[in-house]
C-alpha positions in Angstrom: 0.0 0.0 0.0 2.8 2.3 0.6 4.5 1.4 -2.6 1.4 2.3 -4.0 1.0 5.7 -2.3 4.4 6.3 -3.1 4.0 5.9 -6.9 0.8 8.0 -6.9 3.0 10.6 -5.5 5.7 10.5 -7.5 3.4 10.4 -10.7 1.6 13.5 -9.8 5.2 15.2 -9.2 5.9 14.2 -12.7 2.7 15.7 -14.1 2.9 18.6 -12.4 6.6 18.8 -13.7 5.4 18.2 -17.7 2.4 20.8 -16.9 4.7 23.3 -15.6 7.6 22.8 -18.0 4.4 23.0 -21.2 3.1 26.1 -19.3 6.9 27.7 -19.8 7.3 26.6 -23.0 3.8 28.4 -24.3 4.8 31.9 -22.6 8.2 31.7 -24.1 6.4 31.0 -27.6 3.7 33.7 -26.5 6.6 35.7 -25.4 8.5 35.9 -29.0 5.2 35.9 -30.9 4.3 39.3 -28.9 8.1 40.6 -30.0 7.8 39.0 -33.3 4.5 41.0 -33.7 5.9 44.0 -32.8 9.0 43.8 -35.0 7.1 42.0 -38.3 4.2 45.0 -37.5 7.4 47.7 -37.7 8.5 45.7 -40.9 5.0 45.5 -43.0 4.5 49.1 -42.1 7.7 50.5 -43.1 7.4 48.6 -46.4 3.8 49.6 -47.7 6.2 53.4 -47.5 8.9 51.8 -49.1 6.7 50.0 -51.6 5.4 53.4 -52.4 8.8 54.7 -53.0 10.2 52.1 -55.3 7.0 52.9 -57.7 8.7 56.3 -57.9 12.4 55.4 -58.3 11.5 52.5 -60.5 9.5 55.0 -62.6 12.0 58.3 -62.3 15.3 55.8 -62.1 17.3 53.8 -64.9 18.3 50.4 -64.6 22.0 51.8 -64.5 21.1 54.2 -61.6 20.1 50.9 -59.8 22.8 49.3 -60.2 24.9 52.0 -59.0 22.9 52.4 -56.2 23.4 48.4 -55.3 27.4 49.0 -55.7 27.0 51.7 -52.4 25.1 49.8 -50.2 26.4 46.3 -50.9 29.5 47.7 -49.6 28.2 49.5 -47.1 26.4 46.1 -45.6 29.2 44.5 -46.1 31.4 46.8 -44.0 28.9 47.7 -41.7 27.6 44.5 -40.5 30.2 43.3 -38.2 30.0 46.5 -36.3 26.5 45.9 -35.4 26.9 43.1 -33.0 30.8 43.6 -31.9 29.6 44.0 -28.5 25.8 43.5 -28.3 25.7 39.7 -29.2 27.9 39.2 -25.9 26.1 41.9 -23.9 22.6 40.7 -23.9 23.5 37.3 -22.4 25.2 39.2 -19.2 23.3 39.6 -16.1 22.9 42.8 -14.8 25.5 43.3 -12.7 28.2 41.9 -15.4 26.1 44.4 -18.1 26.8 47.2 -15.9 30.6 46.4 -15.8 31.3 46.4 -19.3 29.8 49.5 -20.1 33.2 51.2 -20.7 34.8 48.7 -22.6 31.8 48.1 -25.4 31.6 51.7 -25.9 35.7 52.1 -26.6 35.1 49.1 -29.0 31.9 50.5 -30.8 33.5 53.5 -31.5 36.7 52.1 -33.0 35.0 49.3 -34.9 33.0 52.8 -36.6 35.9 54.6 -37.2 37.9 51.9 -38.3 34.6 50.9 -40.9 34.1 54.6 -42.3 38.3 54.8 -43.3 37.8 51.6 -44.8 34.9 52.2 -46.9 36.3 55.6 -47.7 39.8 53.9 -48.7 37.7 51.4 -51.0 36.0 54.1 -52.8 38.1 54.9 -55.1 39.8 51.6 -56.1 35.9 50.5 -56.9 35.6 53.7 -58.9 37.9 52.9 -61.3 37.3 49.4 -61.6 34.0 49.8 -62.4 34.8 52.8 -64.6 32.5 55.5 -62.9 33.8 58.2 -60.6 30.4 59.0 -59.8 30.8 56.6 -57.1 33.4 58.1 -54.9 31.5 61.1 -53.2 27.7 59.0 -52.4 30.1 55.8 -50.9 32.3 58.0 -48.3 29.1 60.0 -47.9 27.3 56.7 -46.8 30.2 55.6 -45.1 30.0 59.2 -42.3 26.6 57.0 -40.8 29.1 54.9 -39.3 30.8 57.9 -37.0 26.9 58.2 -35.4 26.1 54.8 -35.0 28.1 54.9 -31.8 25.9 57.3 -30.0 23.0 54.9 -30.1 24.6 51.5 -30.3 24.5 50.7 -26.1 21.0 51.9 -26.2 19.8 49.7 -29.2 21.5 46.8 -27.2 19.5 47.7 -23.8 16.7 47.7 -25.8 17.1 44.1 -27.2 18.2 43.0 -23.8 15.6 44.4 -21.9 13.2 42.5 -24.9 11.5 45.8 -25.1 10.6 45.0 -29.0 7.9 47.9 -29.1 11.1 50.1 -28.8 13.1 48.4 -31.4 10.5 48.0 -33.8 9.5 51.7 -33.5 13.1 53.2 -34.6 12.8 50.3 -37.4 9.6 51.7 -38.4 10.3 55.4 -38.4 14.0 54.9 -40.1 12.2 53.2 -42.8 9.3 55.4 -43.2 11.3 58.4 -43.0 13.8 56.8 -45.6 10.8 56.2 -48.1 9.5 59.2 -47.8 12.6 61.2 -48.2 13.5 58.7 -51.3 10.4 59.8 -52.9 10.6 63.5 -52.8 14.6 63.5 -53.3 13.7 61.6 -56.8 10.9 63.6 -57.7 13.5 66.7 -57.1 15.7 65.2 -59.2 18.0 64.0 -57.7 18.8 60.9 -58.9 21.3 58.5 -57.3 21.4 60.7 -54.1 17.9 60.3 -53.7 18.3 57.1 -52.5 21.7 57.3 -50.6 20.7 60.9 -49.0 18.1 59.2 -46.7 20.1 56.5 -45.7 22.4 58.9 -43.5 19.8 61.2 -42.5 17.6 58.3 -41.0 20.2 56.6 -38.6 19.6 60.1 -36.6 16.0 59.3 -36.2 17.2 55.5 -34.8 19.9 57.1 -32.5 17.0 58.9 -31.6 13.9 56.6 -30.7 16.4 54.4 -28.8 18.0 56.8 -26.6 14.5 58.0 -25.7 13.2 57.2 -22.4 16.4 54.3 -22.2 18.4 54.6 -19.4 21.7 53.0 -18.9 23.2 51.7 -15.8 25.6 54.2 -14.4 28.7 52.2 -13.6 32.5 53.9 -13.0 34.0 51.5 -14.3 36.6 52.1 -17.2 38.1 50.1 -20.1 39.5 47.4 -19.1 41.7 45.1 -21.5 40.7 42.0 -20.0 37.7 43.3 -20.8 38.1 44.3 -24.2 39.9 40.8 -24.7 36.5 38.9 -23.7 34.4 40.9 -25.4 35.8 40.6 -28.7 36.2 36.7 -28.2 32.7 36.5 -27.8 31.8 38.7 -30.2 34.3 38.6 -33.3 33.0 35.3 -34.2 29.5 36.1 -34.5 30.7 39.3 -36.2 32.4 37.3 -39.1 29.7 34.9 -39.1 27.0 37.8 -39.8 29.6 39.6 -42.5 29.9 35.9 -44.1 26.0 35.8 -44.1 25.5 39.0 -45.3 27.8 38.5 -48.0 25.8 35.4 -48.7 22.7 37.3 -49.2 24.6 40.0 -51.2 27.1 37.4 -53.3 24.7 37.8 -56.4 25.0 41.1 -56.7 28.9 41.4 -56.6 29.4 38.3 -59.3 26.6 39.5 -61.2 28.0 43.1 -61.2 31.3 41.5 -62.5 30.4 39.4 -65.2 27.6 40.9 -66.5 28.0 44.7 -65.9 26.6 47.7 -64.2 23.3 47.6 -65.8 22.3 44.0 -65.6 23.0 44.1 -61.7 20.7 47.6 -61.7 17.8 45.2 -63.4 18.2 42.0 -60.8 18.8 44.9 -57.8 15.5 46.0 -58.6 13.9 42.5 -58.7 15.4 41.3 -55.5 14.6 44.2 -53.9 10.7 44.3 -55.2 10.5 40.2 -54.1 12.5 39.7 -51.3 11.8 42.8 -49.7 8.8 42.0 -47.1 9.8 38.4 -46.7 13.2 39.5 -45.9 12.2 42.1 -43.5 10.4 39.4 -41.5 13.1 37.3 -41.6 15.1 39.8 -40.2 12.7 40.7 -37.4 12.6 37.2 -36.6 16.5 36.6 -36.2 16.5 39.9 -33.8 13.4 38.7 -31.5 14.3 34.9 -31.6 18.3 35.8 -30.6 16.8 37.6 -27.4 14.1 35.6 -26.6 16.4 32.5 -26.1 19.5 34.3 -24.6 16.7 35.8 -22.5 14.9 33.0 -21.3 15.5 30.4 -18.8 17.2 27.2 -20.1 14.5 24.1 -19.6 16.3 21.0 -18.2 14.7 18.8 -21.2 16.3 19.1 -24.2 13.2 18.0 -26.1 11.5 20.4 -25.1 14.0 23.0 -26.1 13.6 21.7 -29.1 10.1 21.8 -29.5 10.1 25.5 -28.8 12.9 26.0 -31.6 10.5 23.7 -34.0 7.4 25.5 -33.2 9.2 28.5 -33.7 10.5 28.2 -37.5 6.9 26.7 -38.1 5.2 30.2 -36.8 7.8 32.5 -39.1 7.6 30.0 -42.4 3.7 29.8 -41.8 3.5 34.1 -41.6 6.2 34.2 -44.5 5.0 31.6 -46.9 1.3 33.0 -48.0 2.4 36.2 -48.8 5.4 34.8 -50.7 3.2 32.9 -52.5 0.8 35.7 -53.4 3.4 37.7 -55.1 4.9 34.8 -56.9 1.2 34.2 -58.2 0.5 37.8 -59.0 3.7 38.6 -60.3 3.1 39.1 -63.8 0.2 41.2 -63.7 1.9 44.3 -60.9 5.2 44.2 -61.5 4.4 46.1 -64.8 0.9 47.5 -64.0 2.7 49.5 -60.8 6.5 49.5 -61.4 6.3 50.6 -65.3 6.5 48.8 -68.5 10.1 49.6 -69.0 10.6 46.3 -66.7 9.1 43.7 -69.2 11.8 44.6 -71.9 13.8 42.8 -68.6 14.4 39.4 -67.0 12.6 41.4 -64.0 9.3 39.4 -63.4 11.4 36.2 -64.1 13.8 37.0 -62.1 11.1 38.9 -59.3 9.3 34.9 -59.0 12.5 32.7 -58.5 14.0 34.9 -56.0 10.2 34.9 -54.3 10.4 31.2 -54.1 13.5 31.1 -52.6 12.7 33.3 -50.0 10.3 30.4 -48.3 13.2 28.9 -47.1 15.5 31.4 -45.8 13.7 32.0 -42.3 15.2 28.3 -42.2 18.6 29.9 -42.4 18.3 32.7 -40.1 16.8 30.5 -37.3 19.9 27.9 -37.4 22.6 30.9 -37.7 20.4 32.4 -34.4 20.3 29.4 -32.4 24.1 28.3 -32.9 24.8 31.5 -31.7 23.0 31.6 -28.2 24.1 28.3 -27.7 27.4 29.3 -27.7 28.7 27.6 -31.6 29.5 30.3 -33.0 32.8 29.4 -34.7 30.5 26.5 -36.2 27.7 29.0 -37.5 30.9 31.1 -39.4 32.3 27.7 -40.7 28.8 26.8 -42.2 28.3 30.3 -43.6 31.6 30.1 -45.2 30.6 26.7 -47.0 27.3 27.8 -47.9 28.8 30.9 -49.4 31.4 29.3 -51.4 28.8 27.4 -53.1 26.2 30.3 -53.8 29.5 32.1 -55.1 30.2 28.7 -57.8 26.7 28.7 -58.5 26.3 32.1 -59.4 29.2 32.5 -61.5 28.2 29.6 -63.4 24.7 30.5 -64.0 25.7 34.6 -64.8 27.6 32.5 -67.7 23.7 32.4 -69.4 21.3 35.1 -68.4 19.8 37.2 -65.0 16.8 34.2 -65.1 19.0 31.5 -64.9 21.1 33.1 -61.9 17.5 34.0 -60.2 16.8 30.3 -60.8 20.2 28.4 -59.6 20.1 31.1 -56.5 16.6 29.7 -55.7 17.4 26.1 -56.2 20.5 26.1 -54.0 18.3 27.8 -51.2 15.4 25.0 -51.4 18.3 22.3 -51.2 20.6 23.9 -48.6 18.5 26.0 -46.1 16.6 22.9 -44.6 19.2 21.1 -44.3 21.4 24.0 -42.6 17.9 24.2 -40.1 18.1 20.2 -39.6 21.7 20.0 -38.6 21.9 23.3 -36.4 19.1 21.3 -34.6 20.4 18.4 -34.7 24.1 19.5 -33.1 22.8 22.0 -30.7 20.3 19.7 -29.2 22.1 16.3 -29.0 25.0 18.1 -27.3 22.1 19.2 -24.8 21.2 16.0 -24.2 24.2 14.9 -23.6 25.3 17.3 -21.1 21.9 17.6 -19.3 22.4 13.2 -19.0 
């Protein structure tokens, strides 16, 4: 009888356990759906601006333009991205206390990682210039390249922000940068402006994001200064995901540089456009994703069952693909008839609606991609997640230099093959890795 008792007791214990551990793992998926709300809301907003925008540029602006404009800010992604999470990535996994103490140092290292981006882009300049034969570039790249020197002044509050999980915050300088930027777009090309009408807002802007951030967001006070010690474990943290984010950028933005070298200025101005056009919602979710999925799991509590860690990380990509993949779908379908109808015909003398539907497609996948980079990272793999991005990169880079052998449809085509293969995969094994070495350690 007390056997019995016993076992009654220690079943209950075990279903209260389950009960409590499901109970935690529906607030931490009610958690990121609020922030993923917030962000994605930011996103859709700031693109029905944007999309109004682009109907001007691609109306007022020649393919050429275009792809001058992609030159600029392909660089300037590519330089600027390891600067945006040189101290933040390690930051938001502190406790308070630690966040407090390495105040000093993550400033001294924002603000050389800016400087050291802006003389780099501004060296670059000109050697791009005359490679691609146009010294039109030189003045709008180290005039895009001064946003880095303010970027410093709002970095520490941005990365309160994502700590705090305060996503209303982070989704509100989102949505004003871009609204401001579209609307500034439009009336700079209507003025005439040409390529400055699009790389005039994009300095302009980051004031408004240094702005809503620093707003009501109060740092810790702490005395402490910059320590080297400091500094030194900061940057080991940090330098990998920093590399792995500037190898995944360029993997988003390798098309445009092989394409801009074997097929010229003007064919990269046409597929610019087109990815832009397609990828440009889908992408913006994606993106809002990776930034509330990255806090909500360095901010939440880590579950002793490893299966039901990965549950939450399952349910997650499942809730982003489901929100991504019917408006994907909807543009693919209705490609043909707006891409013309609202953009102008000049586009249909293009690959531009073929090359608008492949890159569509391959955007169902890539939430995939940014949910196993995000989930290596807060589990610590980060030297992993840059080894993987490398790989993947190389072979987009083979792909595409192959493909821009033929035409722009069959590099849209081979990029959105390779995604459909490779992203799933990339999502199955960062699963896989992460939790079985859980499940190890938690045994």
């Amino acid at each position: 009888m007390q056997n019995i008792t016993k076992l009654q007791s220690q079943s209950k214990q075990m279903l209260n356990q389950k009960l409590a551990l499901n109970e935690m793992l529906n607030q931490g998926i009610r958690s990121l759906g609020k922030n993923l709300l917030w962000l994605a809301s930011a996103q859709f907003s700031g693109r029905v601006v944007r999309l109004g925008a682009s109907v001007i540029t691609a109306r007022l602006l020649t393919p050429e333009i275009f792809g001058q404009v992609a030159i600029v800010l392909t660089l300037f992604e590519l330089i600027c991205t390891p600067t945006r999470r040189i101290t933040s990535a390690a930051l938001i996994r502190m406790n308070d206390s630690d966040f407090s103490d390495n105040l000093a140092s993550a400033n001294l290292i924002n603000l050389a990682s800016c400087v050291i981006a802006f003389a780099l882009m501004s060296l670059i300049s000109v050697p791009l210039a005359y490679y691609y034969q146009d010294t039109q570039l030189v003045l709008p790249i180290i005039f895009v390249a001064s946003s880095y020197l303010l970027l410093p002044f709002g970095m520490m509050y941005a990365t309160a922000n994502l700590r705090n999980n305060n996503m209303r915050k982070v989704a509100s300088a989102n949505l004003w940068q871009t609204i401001g930027d579209g609307v500034l777009t439009a009336t700079l090309a209507l003025s005439g402006f040409g390529l400055w009408a699009i790389i005039i807002p994009k300095v302009v802007m980051v004031l408004v994001w240094i702005y809503i951030h620093k707003k009501d967001t109060k740092l810790p006070v702490s005395t402490q200064k910059p320590s080297a010690n400091q500094v030194k474990a900061l940057l080991n943290f940090s330098v990998p995901v920093s590399l792995s984010d500037l190898i995944n950028t360029l993997r988003q933005s390798i098309d445009y540089l092989v394409i801009g070298y074997f097929m010229g200025v003007e064919a990269l101005g046409v597929y610019f456009f087109a990815y832009n056009v397609s990828l440009g919602v889908s992408l913006g979710l994606v993106q809002s994703f990776g930034t509330a999925f990255y806090s909500h799991i360095c901010g939440s509590n880590p579950t002793s069952d490893g299966q039901s860690a990965q549950q939450k990380y399952r349910s997650s990509v499942i809730a982003i693909t489901a929100i991504a993949a019917p408006i994907i779908i909807l543009q693919t379908s209705l490609a043909p008839l707006y891409v013309p109808f609202v953009y102008g015909e000049q586009w249909i003398s293009t690959d531009a609606i073929s090359v608008f539907v492949f890159l569509c497609l391959s955007g169902l996948v890539r939430p995939m991609a940014e949910a196993a980079s995000q989930l290596l990272l807060a589990h610590g793999h980060s030297h992993l997640n840059f080894k993987l991005n490398i790989s993947i990169t190389a072979l987009l880079t083979l792909v595409i230099s192959i493909a821009s052998q033929f035409d722009l449809t069959t590099v849209a085509c081979s990029v959105m093959v390779t995604y459909l293969i490779i992203m799933p995969w990339l999502c199955w094994y960062s699963s896989r890795i992460t939790f079985t070495q859980s499940t190890v350690i938690n045994s």
